[in-house]
Amino acid sequence: MQKDLTLTDAEASIFPSMVFFWFLIFSVPTGMLMNKIGRKKTVLLSLVVTILSLMIPFFGNNYGVMLTSFALLGIGNALMQTSLNPLVSTVMGGGNLASTLTFGQFIKAMASLLAPSLAMWGATAAIPTLGLNWRVLFAIFFVVGIFSAVLLAVTPIHEEKIEGKPTTFAGCFKLLGVPIVLLSFLGIMCHVGIDVGTNTFAPKILVERLKMSVEDATIAPTIYFTFRTIGCLTLSMCGMFFGTEKWILYTAIALVGYGNSNIFSMCFATALESMPQKQNEVSGLMIMGLFGGTIFPLLMGFASDAVGQAGAVAVMAIGVIYLFTYIKQLKAAEV
């Protein structure tokens, strides 16, 4: 898209930022909406908005049209991620929440792994003659969205009614005063910032340092999400299950924290389980943390325009430093 619309790094970084900006605006209201209409209906609403966003690129290919599409995509995504995780908690009955969310991240990583290859296929195969090119992604995910909405609509899910007074905006944000909730919120901000930042700027690093073409540099997100997928599968479990030597067990234990793969699930589950009576509200706050996907790419875009891709990496390193301290701070808060 950046190549087709001849955009600078800073201008192009607005697209992922546009998606994640709406988490700041809609996450907490979505948590409150779930209290009124239920989690399943909120997820269905999110799918309707997402499907609409995926239709828009087929009506034009200019900067304004694509910004509108990405804005609606962000709104649908905010609604979905805020309501979907509590819905999973409802279905699971409170059991194995962290592992279930991790499996969800695995499915998400698989989609992200396939996306660059699908976009490349759309740009180089016969599809451009149909006017689709990289927009083939929107067509594919449009079909997936329809399929998901139909399946969820016909699936019976029992939800307990929310007792007590409705939560206010002030009441939701007051939950950030709980140390575990605040630390997990910041952890998700950093996780998503690193995730989106790597996916967006890794190809640019290859273009700058190795003089690759934009098309060839799409291998970078594929590499990233391949290893993120491996991390979500926690290969370390095999080492701890079968390992009998110190180096194997040490390596397996180290791989439990492999990369950035399970940070979201860990932060989200920790926050939800810390306040079981306020899961809708806590979910809204945690998903608001995805606003990190707006802050990081924007700062990285300006930094890369100023000093090259090394500047973008330096910005992302701030999130890495925080995540290194997350567990220690979490233990201190529990004490």
GROMACS .gro file of N, CA and C in nm, residues 73-132:
model
  180
   73LEU      N    1  -1.205  -0.101   1.050
   73LEU     CA    2  -1.141  -0.226   1.090
   73LEU      C    3  -1.094  -0.217   1.235
   74GLY      N    4  -1.040  -0.101   1.272
   74GLY     CA    5  -0.996  -0.080   1.409
   74GLY      C    6  -1.111  -0.080   1.508
   75ILE      N    7  -1.223  -0.017   1.469
   75ILE     CA    8  -1.340  -0.014   1.557
   75ILE      C    9  -1.394  -0.156   1.578
   76GLY      N   10  -1.406  -0.230   1.468
   76GLY     CA   11  -1.453  -0.368   1.479
   76GLY      C   12  -1.359  -0.453   1.562
   77ASN      N   13  -1.230  -0.429   1.544
   77ASN     CA   14  -1.129  -0.505   1.619
   77ASN      C   15  -1.137  -0.473   1.768
   78ALA      N   16  -1.159  -0.345   1.801
   78ALA     CA   17  -1.171  -0.306   1.942
   78ALA      C   18  -1.292  -0.372   2.006
   79LEU      N   19  -1.405  -0.369   1.936
   79LEU     CA   20  -1.526  -0.435   1.986
   79LEU      C   21  -1.503  -0.585   2.005
   80MET      N   22  -1.437  -0.645   1.906
   80MET     CA   23  -1.418  -0.790   1.909
   80MET      C   24  -1.325  -0.835   2.021
   81GLN      N   25  -1.209  -0.771   2.030
   81GLN     CA   26  -1.112  -0.818   2.128
   81GLN      C   27  -1.155  -0.789   2.271
   82THR      N   28  -1.234  -0.684   2.290
   82THR     CA   29  -1.285  -0.655   2.423
   82THR      C   30  -1.388  -0.759   2.467
   83SER      N   31  -1.474  -0.800   2.374
   83SER     CA   32  -1.584  -0.890   2.409
   83SER      C   33  -1.552  -1.037   2.392
   84LEU      N   34  -1.459  -1.069   2.303
   84LEU     CA   35  -1.433  -1.210   2.271
   84LEU      C   36  -1.367  -1.284   2.386
   85ASN      N   37  -1.269  -1.221   2.451
   85ASN     CA   38  -1.199  -1.290   2.559
   85ASN      C   39  -1.290  -1.320   2.679
   86PRO      N   40  -1.374  -1.224   2.724
   86PRO     CA   41  -1.472  -1.261   2.829
   86PRO      C   42  -1.570  -1.368   2.783
   87LEU      N   43  -1.606  -1.368   2.653
   87LEU     CA   44  -1.695  -1.472   2.603
   87LEU      C   45  -1.628  -1.608   2.612
   88VAL      N   46  -1.497  -1.612   2.582
   88VAL     CA   47  -1.421  -1.736   2.596
   88VAL      C   48  -1.422  -1.780   2.742
   89SER      N   49  -1.409  -1.684   2.833
   89SER     CA   50  -1.413  -1.715   2.977
   89SER      C   51  -1.548  -1.776   3.015
   90THR      N   52  -1.655  -1.724   2.954
   90THR     CA   53  -1.789  -1.778   2.980
   90THR      C   54  -1.800  -1.922   2.932
   91VAL      N   55  -1.753  -1.946   2.810
   91VAL     CA   56  -1.760  -2.080   2.751
   91VAL      C   57  -1.676  -2.180   2.831
   92MET      N   58  -1.557  -2.134   2.874
   92MET     CA   59  -1.467  -2.223   2.947
   92MET      C   60  -1.510  -2.242   3.092
   93GLY      N   61  -1.603  -2.161   3.141
   93GLY     CA   62  -1.646  -2.173   3.279
   93GLY      C   63  -1.538  -2.136   3.378
   94GLY      N   64  -1.441  -2.053   3.334
   94GLY     CA   65  -1.335  -2.009   3.423
   94GLY      C   66  -1.214  -2.100   3.426
   95GLY      N   67  -1.218  -2.215   3.359
   95GLY     CA   68  -1.107  -2.309   3.364
   95GLY      C   69  -1.014  -2.295   3.245
   96ASN      N   70  -0.884  -2.312   3.268
   96ASN     CA   71  -0.782  -2.311   3.162
   96ASN      C   72  -0.790  -2.186   3.075
   97LEU      N   73  -0.819  -2.071   3.134
   97LEU     CA   74  -0.836  -1.949   3.055
   97LEU      C   75  -0.706  -1.909   2.985
   98ALA      N   76  -0.594  -1.909   3.059
   98ALA     CA   77  -0.467  -1.865   3.001
   98ALA      C   78  -0.427  -1.951   2.883
   99SER      N   79  -0.440  -2.084   2.897
   99SER     CA   80  -0.400  -2.174   2.789
   99SER      C   81  -0.494  -2.159   2.669
  100THR      N   82  -0.622  -2.134   2.695
  100THR     CA   83  -0.718  -2.115   2.585
  100THR      C   84  -0.688  -1.987   2.509
  101LEU      N   85  -0.657  -1.880   2.584
  101LEU     CA   86  -0.622  -1.753   2.518
  101LEU      C   87  -0.492  -1.769   2.439
  102THR      N   88  -0.399  -1.848   2.491
  102THR     CA   89  -0.273  -1.872   2.420
  102THR      C   90  -0.301  -1.944   2.289
  103PHE      N   91  -0.392  -2.042   2.291
  103PHE     CA   92  -0.428  -2.112   2.167
  103PHE      C   93  -0.492  -2.014   2.069
  104GLY      N   94  -0.571  -1.921   2.122
  104GLY     CA   95  -0.629  -1.817   2.036
  104GLY      C   96  -0.521  -1.732   1.972
  105GLN      N   97  -0.415  -1.701   2.049
  105GLN     CA   98  -0.303  -1.625   1.994
  105GLN      C   99  -0.230  -1.705   1.887
  106PHE      N  100  -0.227  -1.838   1.903
  106PHE     CA  101  -0.167  -1.925   1.802
  106PHE      C  102  -0.243  -1.914   1.670
  107ILE      N  103  -0.376  -1.918   1.677
  107ILE     CA  104  -0.458  -1.905   1.556
  107ILE      C  105  -0.436  -1.768   1.492
  108LYS      N  106  -0.429  -1.665   1.578
  108LYS     CA  107  -0.406  -1.528   1.529
  108LYS      C  108  -0.269  -1.519   1.462
  109ALA      N  109  -0.168  -1.582   1.522
  109ALA     CA  110  -0.034  -1.580   1.464
  109ALA      C  111  -0.031  -1.653   1.331
  110MET      N  112  -0.110  -1.760   1.319
  110MET     CA  113  -0.117  -1.833   1.192
  110MET      C  114  -0.172  -1.743   1.081
  111ALA      N  115  -0.276  -1.665   1.115
  111ALA     CA  116  -0.334  -1.573   1.017
  111ALA      C  117  -0.232  -1.467   0.977
  112SER      N  118  -0.158  -1.415   1.075
  112SER     CA  119  -0.055  -1.315   1.046
  112SER      C  120   0.059  -1.374   0.965
  113LEU      N  121   0.088  -1.501   0.989
  113LEU     CA  122   0.192  -1.570   0.913
  113LEU      C  123   0.153  -1.585   0.767
  114LEU      N  124   0.026  -1.613   0.742
  114LEU     CA  125  -0.021  -1.635   0.605
  114LEU      C  126  -0.041  -1.505   0.528
  115ALA      N  127  -0.071  -1.396   0.602
  115ALA     CA  128  -0.108  -1.270   0.536
  115ALA      C  129  -0.005  -1.218   0.436
  116PRO      N  130   0.126  -1.210   0.472
  116PRO     CA  131   0.223  -1.158   0.374
  116PRO      C  132   0.230  -1.244   0.248
  117SER      N  133   0.222  -1.377   0.265
  117SER     CA  134   0.227  -1.466   0.148
  117SER      C  135   0.105  -1.448   0.060
  118LEU      N  136  -0.011  -1.430   0.122
  118LEU     CA  137  -0.134  -1.407   0.046
  118LEU      C  138  -0.128  -1.275  -0.030
  119ALA      N  139  -0.075  -1.171   0.038
  119ALA     CA  140  -0.062  -1.040  -0.028
  119ALA      C  141   0.034  -1.048  -0.145
  120MET      N  142   0.144  -1.121  -0.126
  120MET     CA  143   0.243  -1.136  -0.234
  120MET      C  144   0.183  -1.213  -0.350
  121TRP      N  145   0.107  -1.317  -0.319
  121TRP     CA  146   0.040  -1.394  -0.423
  121TRP      C  147  -0.057  -1.307  -0.500
  122GLY      N  148  -0.132  -1.224  -0.427
  122GLY     CA  149  -0.227  -1.135  -0.494
  122GLY      C  150  -0.159  -1.033  -0.582
  123ALA      N  151  -0.038  -0.990  -0.542
  123ALA     CA  152   0.033  -0.886  -0.618
  123ALA      C  153   0.106  -0.940  -0.740
  124THR      N  154   0.137  -1.071  -0.741
  124THR     CA  155   0.219  -1.125  -0.849
  124THR      C  156   0.147  -1.224  -0.939
  125ALA      N  157   0.035  -1.280  -0.892
  125ALA     CA  158  -0.037  -1.378  -0.973
  125ALA      C  159  -0.126  -1.308  -1.074
  126ALA      N  160  -0.222  -1.379  -1.128
  126ALA     CA  161  -0.310  -1.321  -1.231
  126ALA      C  162  -0.417  -1.231  -1.170
  127ILE      N  163  -0.424  -1.228  -1.038
  127ILE     CA  164  -0.528  -1.151  -0.972
  127ILE      C  165  -0.524  -1.001  -1.003
  128PRO      N  166  -0.404  -0.941  -1.021
  128PRO     CA  167  -0.404  -0.797  -1.052
  128PRO      C  168  -0.489  -0.759  -1.171
  129THR      N  169  -0.506  -0.852  -1.266
  129THR     CA  170  -0.589  -0.822  -1.383
  129THR      C  171  -0.735  -0.803  -1.343
  130LEU      N  172  -0.772  -0.855  -1.225
  130LEU     CA  173  -0.908  -0.837  -1.175
  130LEU      C  174  -0.920  -0.714  -1.086
  131GLY      N  175  -0.807  -0.643  -1.068
  131GLY     CA  176  -0.807  -0.523  -0.987
  131GLY      C  177  -0.799  -0.549  -0.837
  132LEU      N  178  -0.753  -0.668  -0.797
  132LEU     CA  179  -0.747  -0.701  -0.656
  132LEU      C  180  -0.609  -0.673  -0.596
   0.00000   0.00000   0.00000
